[in-house]
mmCIF file of C-alpha atoms in Angstrom:
data_model
loop_
_atom_site.group_PDB
_atom_site.id
_atom_site.type_symbol
_atom_site.label_atom_id
_atom_site.label_comp_id
_atom_site.label_asym_id
_atom_site.label_seq_id
_atom_site.Cartn_x
_atom_site.Cartn_y
_atom_site.Cartn_z
ATOM 1 C CA SER T 29 15.973 -20.999 -7.600
ATOM 2 C CA LEU T 30 12.749 -22.172 -6.018
ATOM 3 C CA ALA T 31 11.704 -18.661 -5.015
ATOM 4 C CA LEU T 32 11.994 -17.386 -8.583
ATOM 5 C CA ALA T 33 10.026 -20.370 -9.895
ATOM 6 C CA ARG T 34 7.255 -19.681 -7.378
ATOM 7 C CA LEU T 35 7.237 -16.015 -8.355
ATOM 8 C CA ALA T 36 6.986 -16.905 -12.046
ATOM 9 C CA VAL T 37 4.047 -19.246 -11.398
ATOM 10 C CA ALA T 38 2.277 -16.612 -9.297
ATOM 11 C CA LEU T 39 2.777 -13.968 -11.977
ATOM 12 C CA LEU T 40 1.469 -16.377 -14.600
ATOM 13 C CA PHE T 41 -1.695 -17.116 -12.635
ATOM 14 C CA ILE T 42 -2.539 -13.546 -11.612
ATOM 15 C CA PRO T 43 -4.140 -12.623 -14.963
ATOM 16 C CA ILE T 44 -6.039 -15.929 -14.954
ATOM 17 C CA MET T 45 -7.365 -15.295 -11.446
ATOM 18 C CA PHE T 46 -8.391 -11.769 -12.410
ATOM 19 C CA ALA T 47 -10.270 -13.104 -15.419
ATOM 20 C CA PHE T 48 -12.150 -15.547 -13.174
ATOM 21 C CA VAL T 49 -12.955 -12.854 -10.601
ATOM 22 C CA SER T 50 -14.041 -10.477 -13.337
ATOM 23 C CA ARG T 51 -16.372 -13.043 -14.826
ATOM 24 C CA ALA T 52 -17.710 -14.413 -11.510
ATOM 25 C CA CYS T 53 -18.417 -10.968 -10.041
ATOM 26 C CA ASP T 54 -19.484 -9.351 -13.311
ATOM 27 C CA ILE T 55 -16.863 -6.621 -12.910
ATOM 28 C CA PRO T 56 -14.939 -5.437 -15.972
ATOM 29 C CA MET T 57 -11.200 -6.185 -15.911
ATOM 30 C CA LEU T 58 -10.408 -2.479 -16.272
ATOM 31 C CA ALA T 59 -12.483 -1.712 -13.176
ATOM 32 C CA LEU T 60 -10.568 -4.361 -11.216
ATOM 33 C CA PHE T 61 -7.257 -2.999 -12.400
ATOM 34 C CA GLY T 62 -8.398 0.545 -11.649
ATOM 35 C CA ALA T 63 -9.058 -0.486 -8.054
ATOM 36 C CA ILE T 64 -5.708 -2.166 -7.442
ATOM 37 C CA TRP T 65 -3.054 -0.395 -9.483
ATOM 38 C CA ARG T 66 -2.132 2.060 -6.727
ATOM 39 C CA PRO T 67 -1.581 -0.569 -4.000
ATOM 40 C CA LEU T 68 0.279 -2.806 -6.463
ATOM 41 C CA LEU T 69 2.611 -0.014 -7.539
ATOM 42 C CA ALA T 70 3.186 1.137 -3.954
ATOM 43 C CA ALA T 71 3.919 -2.452 -2.858
ATOM 44 C CA GLY T 72 6.319 -2.954 -5.765
ATOM 45 C CA VAL T 73 8.254 0.241 -5.013
ATOM 46 C CA MET T 74 8.318 -0.652 -1.319
ATOM 47 C CA GLY T 75 9.607 -4.148 -2.088
ATOM 48 C CA VAL T 76 12.364 -2.869 -4.374
ATOM 49 C CA SER T 77 13.337 -0.207 -1.821
ATOM 50 C CA VAL T 78 13.463 -2.653 1.075
ATOM 51 C CA ARG T 79 15.474 -5.144 -0.978
ATOM 52 C CA TYR T 80 17.899 -2.400 -2.005
ATOM 53 C CA LEU T 81 18.382 -1.282 1.611
ATOM 54 C CA HIS T 82 18.788 -4.854 2.796
ATOM 55 C CA ASN T 83 21.472 -5.540 0.197
ATOM 56 C CA HIS T 84 23.372 -2.272 0.698
ATOM 57 C CA LEU T 85 23.320 -1.773 4.465
ATOM 58 C CA ASP T 86 26.447 -3.203 6.020
ATOM 59 C CA TRP T 87 24.927 -3.474 9.480
ATOM 60 C CA ALA T 88 24.288 -6.342 11.851
ATOM 61 C CA ALA T 89 21.022 -8.168 11.189
ATOM 62 C CA PRO T 90 18.918 -6.525 13.951
ATOM 63 C CA GLY T 91 19.810 -2.998 12.825
ATOM 64 C CA ARG T 92 19.298 -3.824 9.156
ATOM 65 C CA LEU T 93 15.937 -5.414 9.987
ATOM 66 C CA ALA T 94 14.826 -2.361 11.967
ATOM 67 C CA VAL T 95 15.772 0.028 9.165
ATOM 68 C CA THR T 96 14.174 -2.026 6.393
ATOM 69 C CA VAL T 97 10.947 -2.517 8.372
ATOM 70 C CA ALA T 98 10.776 1.210 9.154
ATOM 71 C CA ALA T 99 11.477 2.063 5.513
ATOM 72 C CA GLY T 100 8.790 -0.296 4.246
ATOM 73 C CA ALA T 101 6.288 0.917 6.824
ATOM 74 C CA THR T 102 6.960 4.495 5.694
ATOM 75 C CA ILE T 103 7.333 4.081 1.930
ATOM 76 C CA TYR T 104 4.131 2.116 1.303
ATOM 77 C CA PRO T 105 1.558 4.428 2.931
ATOM 78 C CA VAL T 106 3.299 7.619 1.788
ATOM 79 C CA LEU T 107 3.509 6.437 -1.815
ATOM 80 C CA LEU T 108 -0.047 5.091 -1.708
ATOM 81 C CA GLY T 109 -1.275 8.476 -0.472
ATOM 82 C CA LEU T 110 0.666 10.337 -3.150
ATOM 83 C CA LEU T 111 -0.686 8.046 -5.879
ATOM 84 C CA TRP T 112 -4.197 8.576 -4.507
ATOM 85 C CA LEU T 113 -3.732 12.352 -4.609
ATOM 86 C CA ALA T 114 -2.239 12.186 -8.117
ATOM 87 C CA SER T 115 -5.258 10.178 -9.310
ATOM 88 C CA GLY T 116 -7.668 12.871 -8.157
ATOM 89 C CA ARG T 117 -8.674 11.391 -4.759
ATOM 90 C CA PRO T 118 -11.009 8.664 -6.036
ATOM 91 C CA ALA T 119 -13.397 6.993 -3.610
ATOM 92 C CA GLY T 120 -11.879 3.974 -1.928
ATOM 93 C CA ALA T 121 -9.914 2.858 1.101
ATOM 94 C CA GLU T 122 -7.621 5.875 0.923
ATOM 95 C CA SER T 123 -10.538 8.310 1.056
ATOM 96 C CA ASP T 124 -11.966 6.424 4.055
ATOM 97 C CA VAL T 125 -8.638 6.699 5.894
ATOM 98 C CA TYR T 126 -8.373 10.380 4.981
ATOM 99 C CA ALA T 127 -11.877 11.049 6.331
ATOM 100 C CA ARG T 128 -11.114 9.206 9.587
ATOM 101 C CA VAL T 129 -7.879 11.126 10.089
ATOM 102 C CA ARG T 130 -9.673 14.422 9.510
ATOM 103 C CA ARG T 131 -12.417 13.455 11.980
ATOM 104 C CA GLY T 132 -9.771 12.441 14.505
ATOM 105 C CA LYS T 133 -7.963 15.755 14.123
ATOM 106 C CA ALA T 134 -11.230 17.657 14.528
ATOM 107 C CA LYS T 135 -12.049 15.744 17.715
ATOM 108 C CA ALA T 136 -8.525 16.271 19.052
ATOM 109 C CA SER T 137 -8.798 20.041 18.563
ATOM 110 C CA GLU T 138 -12.123 20.279 20.405
ATOM 111 C CA PRO T 139 -11.876 20.941 24.141
ATOM 112 C CA SER T 140 -12.989 17.938 26.168
ATOM 113 C CA ALA T 141 -15.454 17.987 29.058
ATOM 114 C CA THR T 142 -12.594 17.248 31.462
ATOM 115 C CA ASP T 143 -10.413 20.030 30.067
ATOM 116 C CA PRO T 144 -9.593 22.378 32.990
ATOM 117 C CA GLY T 145 -9.345 25.379 30.651
ATOM 118 C CA ARG T 146 -12.954 25.020 29.636
#
């Protein structure tokens, strides 16, 4: 089918594009791969999971859509976080998000100036 042909072409050109980016930005290919393997794996697992749910839920389209969207929106960040933890919490987008969440929790636990119990 056309979709499979487009997928095959995209998969064929990904290594070529990475080689160009590596050369143009003077970044080793292993460093590029090291930066993207977690999001790629999380996206792949999410895609397979959503496809599986879509094919095996015998619901009307709106319900199936809601469940698959919720599953994808849950699976990707959870798996990405677990992969980040398993890799030893390297610096990157995940560590930035983690730091922001921690700062947000710290601010939420502080009493505010308008807090009547203060």
